[in-house]
XYZ file of C-alpha atoms in Angstrom:
681
model
C 11.301 0.930 -3.758
C 8.693 3.918 -3.905
C 5.830 3.559 -1.735
C 2.842 6.465 -1.668
C 3.182 8.556 0.788
C 0.821 10.812 0.785
C -3.149 10.793 -0.815
C -4.084 12.206 -3.911
C -6.790 14.175 -4.360
C -10.002 12.644 -3.763
C -13.308 11.869 -6.340
C -15.695 13.343 -4.473
C -18.529 13.188 -6.924
C -21.289 10.067 -6.459
C -22.671 7.246 -9.036
C -25.768 10.446 -9.834
C -23.210 13.561 -10.781
C -23.887 15.720 -13.402
C -21.768 18.072 -14.987
C -24.119 21.445 -15.033
C -24.027 24.481 -15.745
C -23.783 27.179 -13.707
C -27.374 29.468 -14.227
C -27.274 33.523 -14.347
C -28.484 34.995 -11.416
C -31.311 36.901 -12.159
C -31.350 40.736 -12.139
C -32.957 42.717 -9.174
C -36.545 43.570 -9.011
C -36.921 40.393 -11.204
C -38.308 36.651 -10.877
C -36.237 34.557 -11.889
C -37.815 32.733 -15.175
C -39.187 28.927 -15.000
C -39.679 28.554 -18.536
C -35.882 27.064 -19.546
C -34.742 27.033 -23.197
C -33.614 24.262 -25.413
C -30.091 23.920 -24.868
C -29.355 26.125 -21.823
C -28.464 23.156 -18.864
C -32.135 22.415 -17.583
C -31.484 20.336 -15.008
C -34.564 17.402 -14.241
C -35.626 13.824 -13.233
C -34.986 12.515 -16.719
C -30.988 14.017 -16.123
C -30.483 11.644 -13.220
C -28.526 8.358 -14.203
C -29.319 5.085 -12.127
C -26.519 2.660 -11.964
C -27.803 -0.839 -11.423
C -26.410 -4.175 -10.525
C -22.599 -4.424 -10.544
C -22.523 -1.666 -13.460
C -21.531 1.148 -10.794
C -17.849 -0.922 -10.500
C -16.831 -0.962 -13.555
C -17.544 2.550 -14.349
C -15.831 3.257 -10.790
C -13.626 0.409 -9.792
C -11.329 2.957 -7.953
C -14.631 3.276 -5.893
C -14.262 -0.762 -4.677
C -10.282 -1.397 -5.010
C -9.201 1.381 -5.044
C -8.338 1.864 -8.686
C -6.676 0.163 -11.620
C -3.427 -0.435 -11.018
C -1.342 -3.412 -9.594
C -2.416 -2.878 -5.825
C -5.959 -3.342 -7.154
C -5.697 -6.023 -9.410
C -3.774 -8.388 -6.667
C -7.435 -7.723 -4.756
C -9.078 -9.451 -6.777
C -7.443 -12.831 -5.392
C -7.620 -11.184 -2.168
C -10.936 -11.082 -1.700
C -11.620 -14.064 -3.359
C -9.168 -16.167 -1.005
C -10.513 -14.524 2.093
C -13.950 -16.398 1.146
C -12.439 -19.409 1.156
C -10.568 -18.279 3.873
C -13.185 -17.575 6.320
C -14.619 -21.355 4.954
C -11.283 -22.376 6.823
C -11.199 -20.962 10.008
C -15.187 -21.355 10.619
C -14.087 -24.855 10.793
C -15.673 -26.579 6.924
C -12.672 -26.751 5.215
C -8.506 -27.632 4.789
C -7.866 -27.115 2.586
C -7.594 -24.517 -0.073
C -6.414 -24.798 -3.532
C -4.699 -21.822 -5.771
C -3.263 -22.552 -8.860
C -2.479 -19.772 -11.513
C -2.484 -20.730 -14.888
C -0.941 -19.911 -18.462
C -4.384 -17.496 -19.783
C -3.753 -15.364 -17.140
C -6.424 -17.035 -15.030
C -7.115 -17.848 -10.846
C -8.375 -20.255 -10.174
C -9.377 -20.427 -6.399
C -11.040 -23.564 -4.620
C -11.707 -25.237 -1.397
C -13.546 -27.866 0.506
C -16.003 -25.791 3.019
C -19.539 -26.487 2.411
C -19.998 -24.831 -1.308
C -21.809 -21.431 -2.071
C -25.728 -22.079 -1.245
C -26.958 -23.063 -4.748
C -31.623 -23.179 -4.141
C -33.688 -20.317 -4.849
C -32.922 -16.800 -2.879
C -36.270 -15.660 -0.842
C -36.080 -12.477 -2.427
C -35.092 -13.286 -5.793
C -37.176 -16.261 -6.588
C -36.139 -16.482 -10.164
C -32.011 -16.456 -9.127
C -30.890 -19.107 -7.797
C -28.488 -17.965 -3.824
C -24.955 -18.402 -5.934
C -26.155 -16.066 -8.449
C -27.466 -12.715 -6.013
C -24.182 -13.462 -4.571
C -22.287 -13.045 -7.922
C -23.916 -10.521 -8.663
C -25.590 -8.174 -6.511
C -23.227 -5.510 -3.819
C -23.066 -6.151 -0.626
C -24.750 -9.948 -0.108
C -23.891 -12.246 1.950
C -23.679 -14.888 3.929
C -20.977 -12.442 6.968
C -23.364 -9.325 7.729
C -26.119 -11.472 10.636
C -23.216 -13.505 12.080
C -25.513 -16.968 11.328
C -23.228 -18.081 9.019
C -19.461 -16.841 10.578
C -18.654 -15.788 14.198
C -15.358 -13.983 12.394
C -14.773 -12.988 8.688
C -12.071 -11.400 6.226
C -14.766 -10.477 3.830
C -17.003 -9.135 5.212
C -15.993 -5.658 4.913
C -14.700 -7.136 1.597
C -15.751 -5.576 -1.502
C -16.309 -9.220 -2.476
C -16.769 -11.159 -5.051
C -19.172 -9.441 -6.786
C -16.819 -6.924 -8.082
C -13.993 -9.285 -8.819
C -16.952 -10.911 -10.876
C -17.883 -7.452 -12.666
C -14.826 -6.661 -13.116
C -13.593 -9.657 -15.441
C -13.899 -10.844 -18.549
C -13.821 -14.550 -17.494
C -15.199 -16.266 -14.928
C -16.323 -19.560 -13.445
C -17.654 -21.021 -11.126
C -18.124 -24.685 -9.347
C -20.057 -25.570 -6.404
C -20.578 -29.682 -5.377
C -23.366 -29.361 -2.660
C -24.967 -32.088 -1.207
C -23.032 -34.236 -3.592
C -23.769 -32.213 -6.602
C -22.343 -30.835 -8.910
C -22.866 -27.012 -9.905
C -21.608 -24.285 -12.635
C -22.121 -21.191 -13.753
C -20.344 -19.109 -16.124
C -20.377 -14.821 -16.554
C -18.613 -12.867 -19.104
C -17.885 -8.363 -17.765
C -20.011 -10.109 -14.305
C -22.849 -11.181 -16.666
C -24.628 -14.820 -16.905
C -23.879 -16.260 -19.814
C -26.870 -19.035 -18.690
C -29.022 -20.462 -16.081
C -27.374 -22.095 -13.133
C -26.298 -25.653 -14.145
C -27.069 -29.201 -12.139
C -23.505 -30.922 -13.761
C -25.449 -34.642 -11.897
C -24.276 -36.739 -8.720
C -20.262 -36.122 -7.211
C -20.160 -38.419 -4.317
C -16.423 -37.252 -3.035
C -16.216 -33.359 -4.157
C -17.781 -30.437 -1.873
C -16.334 -26.615 -1.868
C -16.148 -23.907 -3.861
C -14.517 -23.147 -7.343
C -13.508 -20.207 -8.872
C -11.698 -19.582 -11.702
C -11.634 -15.634 -12.647
C -9.638 -13.306 -15.514
C -9.403 -10.203 -15.024
C -10.706 -7.263 -17.438
C -8.218 -5.494 -19.791
C -10.746 -2.996 -19.998
C -10.876 -2.266 -16.452
C -6.781 -2.597 -16.410
C -5.317 -2.658 -19.893
C -3.837 -4.785 -22.335
C -0.531 -5.796 -20.202
C -2.011 -6.196 -16.960
C -1.282 -10.011 -15.187
C -1.370 -11.309 -11.921
C 3.030 -11.253 -10.322
C 3.369 -14.797 -8.784
C 5.861 -13.999 -6.312
C 2.733 -11.394 -5.467
C 0.571 -14.552 -5.384
C 2.387 -16.565 -3.575
C 3.301 -14.027 -0.830
C -0.412 -13.158 -0.301
C -1.249 -17.281 -0.175
C 1.955 -17.621 2.159
C 0.781 -15.373 4.831
C -2.450 -17.108 4.954
C -1.743 -20.138 5.470
C 0.850 -18.843 8.209
C -2.408 -16.892 10.073
C -4.531 -19.892 10.193
C -2.383 -23.140 10.620
C -5.796 -25.093 10.715
C -5.388 -24.685 6.624
C -3.308 -26.473 4.147
C -2.492 -24.029 0.714
C -2.000 -25.564 -1.818
C 0.267 -23.412 -4.527
C 0.515 -23.859 -7.590
C 1.760 -22.018 -11.468
C 2.630 -22.388 -14.803
C 6.332 -22.669 -15.470
C 6.472 -20.243 -18.376
C 4.848 -17.478 -16.206
C 7.463 -17.473 -13.380
C 10.372 -15.704 -13.687
C 12.673 -16.099 -10.072
C 12.860 -17.842 -7.039
C 9.401 -18.419 -6.807
C 8.641 -22.105 -6.484
C 5.943 -23.334 -9.084
C 4.185 -25.428 -6.954
C 4.268 -25.665 -2.546
C 2.007 -26.928 -0.244
C 1.852 -24.172 2.463
C 0.933 -25.323 5.949
C 1.877 -23.926 9.635
C 0.903 -25.619 12.978
C 2.507 -23.399 14.356
C 0.939 -20.144 13.075
C 2.686 -17.151 13.783
C 5.554 -18.445 15.819
C 6.069 -20.674 12.607
C 6.368 -16.786 10.295
C 8.239 -15.300 12.653
C 11.091 -17.679 13.146
C 10.788 -17.548 9.400
C 11.061 -13.126 8.987
C 13.632 -13.046 11.950
C 16.106 -16.527 9.979
C 19.762 -14.958 10.276
C 19.243 -12.130 12.725
C 20.239 -12.218 16.292
C 17.781 -11.847 19.142
C 17.956 -9.886 22.202
C 16.533 -12.547 24.556
C 16.363 -16.594 23.766
C 12.834 -16.711 23.658
C 10.475 -14.907 21.504
C 7.199 -13.516 23.412
C 4.126 -15.611 22.426
C 0.979 -16.376 22.675
C -2.543 -16.819 21.555
C -5.666 -15.568 23.486
C -8.872 -18.491 21.786
C -11.805 -16.590 23.957
C -10.881 -12.820 24.290
C -13.727 -11.184 24.900
C -17.564 -12.374 23.662
C -16.549 -13.038 20.277
C -12.695 -12.964 19.181
C -9.141 -14.106 19.592
C -6.445 -12.990 19.862
C -2.819 -14.008 18.439
C 1.236 -12.991 18.149
C 4.255 -13.433 17.904
C 7.213 -10.960 19.015
C 10.947 -11.001 19.418
C 13.588 -8.090 19.501
C 17.279 -8.262 17.559
C 19.565 -6.224 16.414
C 20.958 -5.640 12.915
C 18.099 -4.198 11.268
C 15.053 -2.263 11.356
C 11.700 -2.912 13.343
C 8.633 -4.600 11.680
C 5.565 -5.333 13.046
C 2.630 -6.786 10.230
C -0.574 -6.693 11.806
C -4.041 -8.672 10.540
C -7.194 -9.045 10.953
C -10.108 -11.878 10.203
C -6.497 -13.149 8.145
C -6.585 -9.628 6.344
C -3.607 -8.123 6.476
C -3.963 -3.884 7.610
C -0.921 -2.463 6.682
C -1.896 1.267 8.030
C -2.717 -0.241 11.020
C -4.826 0.462 13.341
C -6.359 -0.255 16.766
C -5.212 -3.574 17.155
C -1.865 -2.028 16.779
C -2.507 0.619 19.388
C -3.749 -1.955 22.125
C -0.462 -4.024 21.353
C 1.971 -1.030 21.969
C -0.105 -0.261 25.195
C 0.294 -3.116 26.798
C 3.919 -4.016 25.954
C 5.139 0.292 26.937
C 2.525 0.095 30.353
C 4.117 -3.905 31.137
C 7.948 -2.806 30.691
C 6.553 0.699 32.887
C 5.479 -1.740 36.227
C 8.510 -3.802 35.595
C 11.225 -0.805 35.281
C 9.386 0.516 38.430
C 9.240 -3.059 40.209
C 12.971 -2.891 39.809
C 14.110 0.356 41.102
C 14.536 2.122 36.975
C 13.733 4.681 37.084
C 14.796 5.205 33.836
C 11.943 3.039 32.353
C 9.393 5.827 32.839
C 10.873 7.202 29.583
C 10.710 4.509 27.249
C 7.740 5.272 24.104
C 5.847 2.819 21.863
C 9.004 3.345 19.249
C 11.914 2.702 21.861
C 9.603 -1.036 21.975
C 8.375 -1.491 19.062
C 11.978 -0.385 16.777
C 14.148 -3.260 16.606
C 11.493 -5.656 17.380
C 10.102 -7.986 14.993
C 6.165 -7.985 16.382
C 3.124 -10.560 14.517
C 0.111 -9.597 15.245
C -3.616 -11.912 14.315
C -6.670 -10.831 15.644
C -9.767 -12.034 15.265
C -12.701 -10.314 16.212
C -17.029 -10.226 14.211
C -17.764 -7.361 12.025
C -14.628 -5.426 12.698
C -14.668 -2.096 10.925
C -12.089 -0.304 8.446
C -10.988 2.300 6.700
C -11.743 1.995 3.307
C -12.687 -0.313 1.074
C -9.613 -2.001 0.819
C -9.529 -3.073 4.510
C -6.177 -1.731 5.124
C -6.869 0.090 8.530
C -9.022 -1.355 11.474
C -11.260 0.462 13.505
C -12.651 -1.145 15.820
C -12.490 0.633 19.357
C -13.073 -3.050 20.675
C -10.127 -4.249 19.248
C -7.652 -2.266 21.013
C -9.155 -2.735 24.367
C -9.753 -6.584 23.001
C -5.507 -6.362 22.614
C -4.315 -4.272 25.240
C -5.934 -6.704 27.530
C -4.883 -10.452 26.580
C -1.320 -9.365 25.744
C -1.194 -7.084 28.986
C -1.509 -9.997 30.877
C 0.084 -12.551 29.585
C 3.372 -9.774 29.127
C 3.804 -9.106 32.158
C 3.703 -13.257 33.428
C 6.082 -13.343 30.578
C 8.756 -10.715 32.355
C 8.246 -11.834 35.409
C 9.038 -15.053 34.267
C 11.957 -14.929 33.926
C 14.216 -12.001 35.358
C 17.799 -12.124 33.873
C 15.735 -12.392 30.339
C 13.569 -9.197 31.637
C 16.250 -6.848 32.819
C 18.096 -7.203 29.395
C 14.999 -6.606 27.219
C 14.388 -3.473 29.653
C 17.828 -2.627 29.376
C 17.335 -2.834 25.546
C 14.661 -0.901 25.310
C 16.159 1.633 27.386
C 18.924 2.034 25.353
C 16.976 2.209 22.809
C 14.939 5.662 24.170
C 18.651 7.435 25.334
C 19.142 7.294 21.437
C 15.847 9.124 21.301
C 16.661 11.511 23.157
C 20.104 12.496 22.839
C 18.539 12.716 19.037
C 15.703 15.278 19.821
C 18.631 17.090 21.883
C 20.899 17.208 18.790
C 18.319 18.177 17.035
C 16.947 21.388 18.640
C 20.187 23.272 18.991
C 19.430 25.641 16.364
C 19.497 25.017 12.419
C 20.940 28.760 11.493
C 23.796 28.935 14.259
C 24.545 25.266 12.090
C 24.188 26.867 9.035
C 27.267 29.476 9.924
C 29.429 26.391 10.353
C 28.277 24.827 6.439
C 29.590 26.211 3.393
C 26.581 25.725 2.017
C 26.758 26.064 -2.505
C 25.221 29.233 -3.648
C 22.273 27.523 -5.678
C 20.910 26.542 -2.484
C 17.781 28.706 -1.393
C 17.570 26.992 1.442
C 13.894 27.813 4.633
C 13.652 30.419 6.214
C 12.651 28.454 9.610
C 15.284 26.990 12.520
C 14.199 23.470 12.970
C 14.429 20.620 10.665
C 11.511 18.828 11.728
C 8.703 19.759 9.217
C 11.515 21.525 6.421
C 11.791 20.586 2.994
C 14.821 20.286 0.003
C 13.191 20.080 -3.181
C 16.179 18.620 -5.565
C 15.442 19.911 -9.267
C 17.105 19.215 -12.674
C 18.303 22.743 -13.984
C 18.113 26.689 -13.309
C 14.807 26.760 -15.461
C 13.001 24.181 -13.050
C 14.665 25.893 -10.032
C 13.414 29.080 -11.024
C 9.866 27.514 -11.306
C 9.844 25.496 -7.985
C 11.578 29.038 -6.014
C 8.571 30.477 -7.298
C 5.923 28.182 -6.230
C 7.514 27.000 -2.298
C 6.919 27.671 0.970
C 9.964 30.128 1.885
C 9.137 29.167 5.533
C 9.789 25.515 5.571
C 10.711 24.549 1.447
C 14.603 24.888 0.127
C 15.321 24.680 -3.650
C 18.237 22.903 -4.843
C 19.286 23.086 -8.979
C 21.361 20.569 -10.396
C 23.038 21.288 -13.036
C 22.355 18.439 -15.567
C 22.297 14.170 -14.863
C 24.916 13.866 -12.067
C 27.439 10.643 -11.500
C 26.123 7.436 -12.060
C 27.815 6.021 -8.253
C 27.066 3.001 -8.610
C 30.028 2.692 -11.737
C 32.261 5.572 -10.885
C 35.645 5.048 -8.465
C 35.852 6.319 -5.316
C 38.425 9.326 -6.980
C 35.777 10.946 -9.017
C 33.460 10.495 -6.556
C 34.999 12.386 -4.735
C 35.702 15.015 -7.050
C 32.108 15.758 -8.529
C 30.393 19.443 -7.175
C 27.079 18.217 -8.219
C 26.882 15.843 -5.512
C 30.033 17.361 -2.815
C 26.742 20.507 -3.333
C 24.564 18.134 -2.258
C 25.186 16.749 1.251
C 27.239 20.090 2.236
C 22.955 21.405 1.653
C 22.233 18.190 4.082
C 24.805 18.313 6.300
C 25.533 14.955 6.727
C 28.783 13.029 6.211
C 28.200 10.540 3.265
C 28.273 5.847 4.762
C 29.144 4.611 8.440
C 29.625 8.685 9.196
C 26.300 9.527 8.753
C 24.565 11.350 11.825
C 20.964 12.160 11.832
C 21.110 14.655 14.284
C 22.653 16.556 11.259
C 20.520 16.396 8.980
C 18.878 19.484 8.098
C 15.814 18.469 6.543
C 13.003 16.189 7.922
C 11.560 14.668 3.738
C 14.333 15.602 0.667
C 12.067 15.063 -2.091
C 13.266 14.518 -5.945
C 11.298 16.115 -7.886
C 12.093 15.848 -11.726
C 10.494 15.798 -15.156
C 7.472 13.394 -15.743
C 9.757 11.844 -18.626
C 12.172 9.278 -20.021
C 15.017 10.862 -19.117
C 13.264 12.845 -15.843
C 13.516 9.154 -15.018
C 16.881 8.624 -15.383
C 17.878 11.360 -13.426
C 15.450 10.436 -10.882
C 17.325 7.099 -10.763
C 20.833 8.181 -10.509
C 19.566 10.334 -7.319
C 18.131 7.184 -6.021
C 20.953 4.995 -6.815
C 23.299 7.831 -5.161
C 21.454 8.110 -1.956
C 20.944 3.834 -1.926
C 24.884 3.875 -1.789
C 26.241 6.673 -0.241
C 23.158 7.681 2.440
C 21.362 3.923 2.728
C 20.938 5.121 6.607
C 18.989 8.196 5.279
C 16.089 6.067 3.412
C 16.052 4.010 6.370
C 14.653 6.662 7.892
C 12.283 7.797 5.906
C 13.326 10.379 4.683
C 13.067 10.380 0.975
C 10.516 10.897 -0.799
C 10.083 11.597 -5.136
C 7.655 14.039 -6.346
C 4.837 13.365 -8.499
C 4.483 16.296 -11.915
C 1.480 16.237 -13.457
C 2.719 15.104 -17.085
C -0.892 16.819 -18.824
C -3.087 19.763 -18.309
C -6.660 19.309 -19.899
C -9.273 22.190 -20.057
C -12.856 22.586 -21.319
C -13.905 25.478 -20.393
C -13.461 26.597 -17.055
C -12.656 23.331 -15.707
C -8.700 22.134 -15.722
C -7.388 19.364 -14.184
C -4.153 17.663 -14.146
C -3.232 13.926 -15.796
C 0.037 12.027 -14.399
C 0.591 9.423 -16.942
C -1.095 8.248 -20.408
C -3.369 6.218 -18.808
C -4.705 8.850 -16.219
C -4.726 11.508 -19.294
C -7.408 8.690 -20.729
C -9.383 8.139 -17.885
C -9.643 12.218 -17.406
C -11.305 12.267 -20.583
C -13.223 9.473 -20.642
C -14.609 9.945 -17.153
C -13.887 13.929 -15.775
C -14.888 15.556 -19.250
C -18.153 15.421 -21.714
C -21.223 17.368 -23.046
C -19.659 20.060 -25.796
C -16.968 21.364 -26.071
C -12.832 20.589 -26.941
C -11.140 19.674 -24.742
C -7.466 21.176 -24.912
C -4.759 18.138 -24.084
C -1.159 20.332 -23.599
C 1.611 18.257 -22.332
C 4.138 19.491 -20.148
C 7.806 19.458 -21.405
C 9.659 20.321 -17.710
C 9.286 21.300 -14.629
C 10.539 24.640 -15.713
C 7.350 24.944 -18.581
C 4.465 24.993 -15.326
C 3.543 28.386 -14.230
C 4.665 28.880 -10.065
C 0.772 28.934 -9.398
C 0.728 25.444 -11.042
C 4.310 23.991 -10.316
C 2.332 24.811 -6.632
C -1.209 23.807 -7.074
C 0.139 20.306 -8.563
C 3.693 19.117 -6.728
C 5.012 21.598 -3.999
C 2.046 21.897 -1.931
C 1.434 19.779 0.762
C -2.171 18.399 0.875
C -2.770 18.709 -3.276
C 0.505 17.133 -3.954
C 1.485 13.394 -4.320
C 4.538 11.782 -2.993
C 6.199 8.615 -2.822
C 8.304 7.771 -0.156
C 12.171 5.489 -1.355
C 12.040 2.329 0.838
C 13.657 -0.890 0.440
C 12.127 -3.403 2.087
C 13.035 -5.488 5.207
C 12.287 -8.945 3.657
C 13.967 -7.482 -0.103
C 17.389 -5.748 1.271
C 19.507 -8.127 -1.211
C 17.068 -8.400 -3.803
C 16.932 -4.774 -4.118
C 20.816 -4.337 -3.410
C 21.587 -7.328 -6.568
C 18.736 -5.364 -8.616
C 20.892 -1.794 -8.756
C 24.137 -3.340 -9.365
C 22.422 -5.182 -12.532
C 20.941 -1.707 -13.562
C 23.306 0.177 -12.452
C 26.806 -1.014 -11.499
C 29.510 -1.201 -13.901
C 29.112 -4.807 -16.087
C 27.262 -3.303 -19.398
C 26.541 -6.832 -20.360
C 23.978 -7.368 -17.430
C 21.535 -4.686 -18.073
C 21.673 -6.447 -21.877
C 20.678 -9.568 -20.834
C 17.907 -7.516 -18.474
C 16.721 -5.730 -21.793
C 16.423 -8.592 -23.848
C 14.376 -10.712 -20.579
C 12.121 -8.031 -20.484
C 11.724 -5.663 -23.539
C 9.326 -7.650 -24.808
C 6.931 -6.657 -21.475
C 7.939 -2.303 -21.160
C 5.109 -0.301 -22.714
C 4.291 3.238 -23.083
C 6.981 4.210 -23.882
C 8.233 7.468 -24.504
C 11.214 7.786 -26.291
């Protein structure tokens, strides 16, 4: 339910960094000695470590796939699938097979041209296949000759998948001949093998198994996530058929065991499936495709406005999801806003001038896909498009079509314009209400006595930390920014609202204090303008007890203040569990895995590393709490979200885990006990 909000401290060391000891300054009047004593921390050429081949990937996987967590694990699949999709988009393949086997290995096959196997001009003793699989930044997508557009161009490439797999096997059917080669942790186990003639086969088949040394022994792909990734690719290119298959023993939900994914309608089909069950504002969706946009590019879109839910915008570049948005989304927003303003001006509606992008897209379901040559992204995992040309390309392509779409159906266009203006009026009303001084509103509130409020009057930029107990509350009050951060200590564990009666809920003092501090009313009486803080942050100990308290609080917000979550106000702090010290160097670890990683990578040389575990937030010094958990720019916050496509599943899960039927919890424990690890009891 939680999504990262602020970035973690960056790892600024590069591959050639070493831990150099500080040298004492030379005394005044005397030249510094050029003769080094033995063991005095000298720094010379022999100290420079050069990582060759795929060694850098295994040493620091985070630099290439963003970490070693579940998201990074599934990024391996995305890299291999992107290569097959590039073949399909280029017109060389029309089917892709994705097979998740019982042993945890994943196979991706296509009927494309097959990776070249002839000797590489620069590496006479290696095939092009081996060069691609063992050399970073190699492939046929950089010069623009083999592919006009590519999803794998900015990716870390299949070589990184090879490096991070304890087993990697490739089959290439090319020129009616089958070739195979196997690898272990990035190293070939033998030469490329010629398996003889195959007359009815072409393409590439890759089977890999993630290395538990990198991702942990319990790491495994999630069938539902793999299936959704494959399905989204099929939606993005109607010319490909993706054949999904998964071992039955690996499926524990409604994910299909096998399915042929083929959507000739592309994004139009995608949007229809996403908006199933919603009433739309206009009878027709705004859809279109421009195949020759710019010198080398294409734009496809599908947009519909609906009531009864939160809007969404799913964007892609060369079939790669851009979850952080980027320049192509900016082009879409600009085109829609300019188009509606121009139409409003044409029909004499003066209120159209106040329209902003959030008014247009706040209740819209939007799909956007662009194909451009040599796209530029921020970060190796390609989550934000930064190519300036994408904004111009999208704004021009969509803008022209949107103008025609509006003028061609005036009744529909007027209905949409009125709908968007209503959203703009509501936004302006909320802003005016929030601009009212909080201090004057505070006088009307009966605030709880334990609340240490902040001094600023505006809600924007202010935060309230909900902490467990007076001890943690005392440290937090000293560590906070008094101008913008408030602290509310709660005594013990709050009431489980999922299993409590309405009368018991109304009589609970802790929940009453929390609601009064926030300044809002619950359920359908909630008003965004009444919320006294921009961020509501749950800050509990980094242990099982703290996790239980956090789950109780999240359940309260989900049941009683769901709109607060939908508006993006609820967060969880991420305090460290360990402090690691060696000499003058101190680092903090969020969990056992992070501790082991820091011990292995950040502490070297002589000297004992002191590892101390924080039993609770109250045990931390205020300066430590501020540095690690509360200070903006240094902390990590997790935003609590309920994805629109998982709202039903979330409600069922909360009822099962937190509701009044213990037999449902017992059933859940029986089903998942085998997967539990790193228990902190």
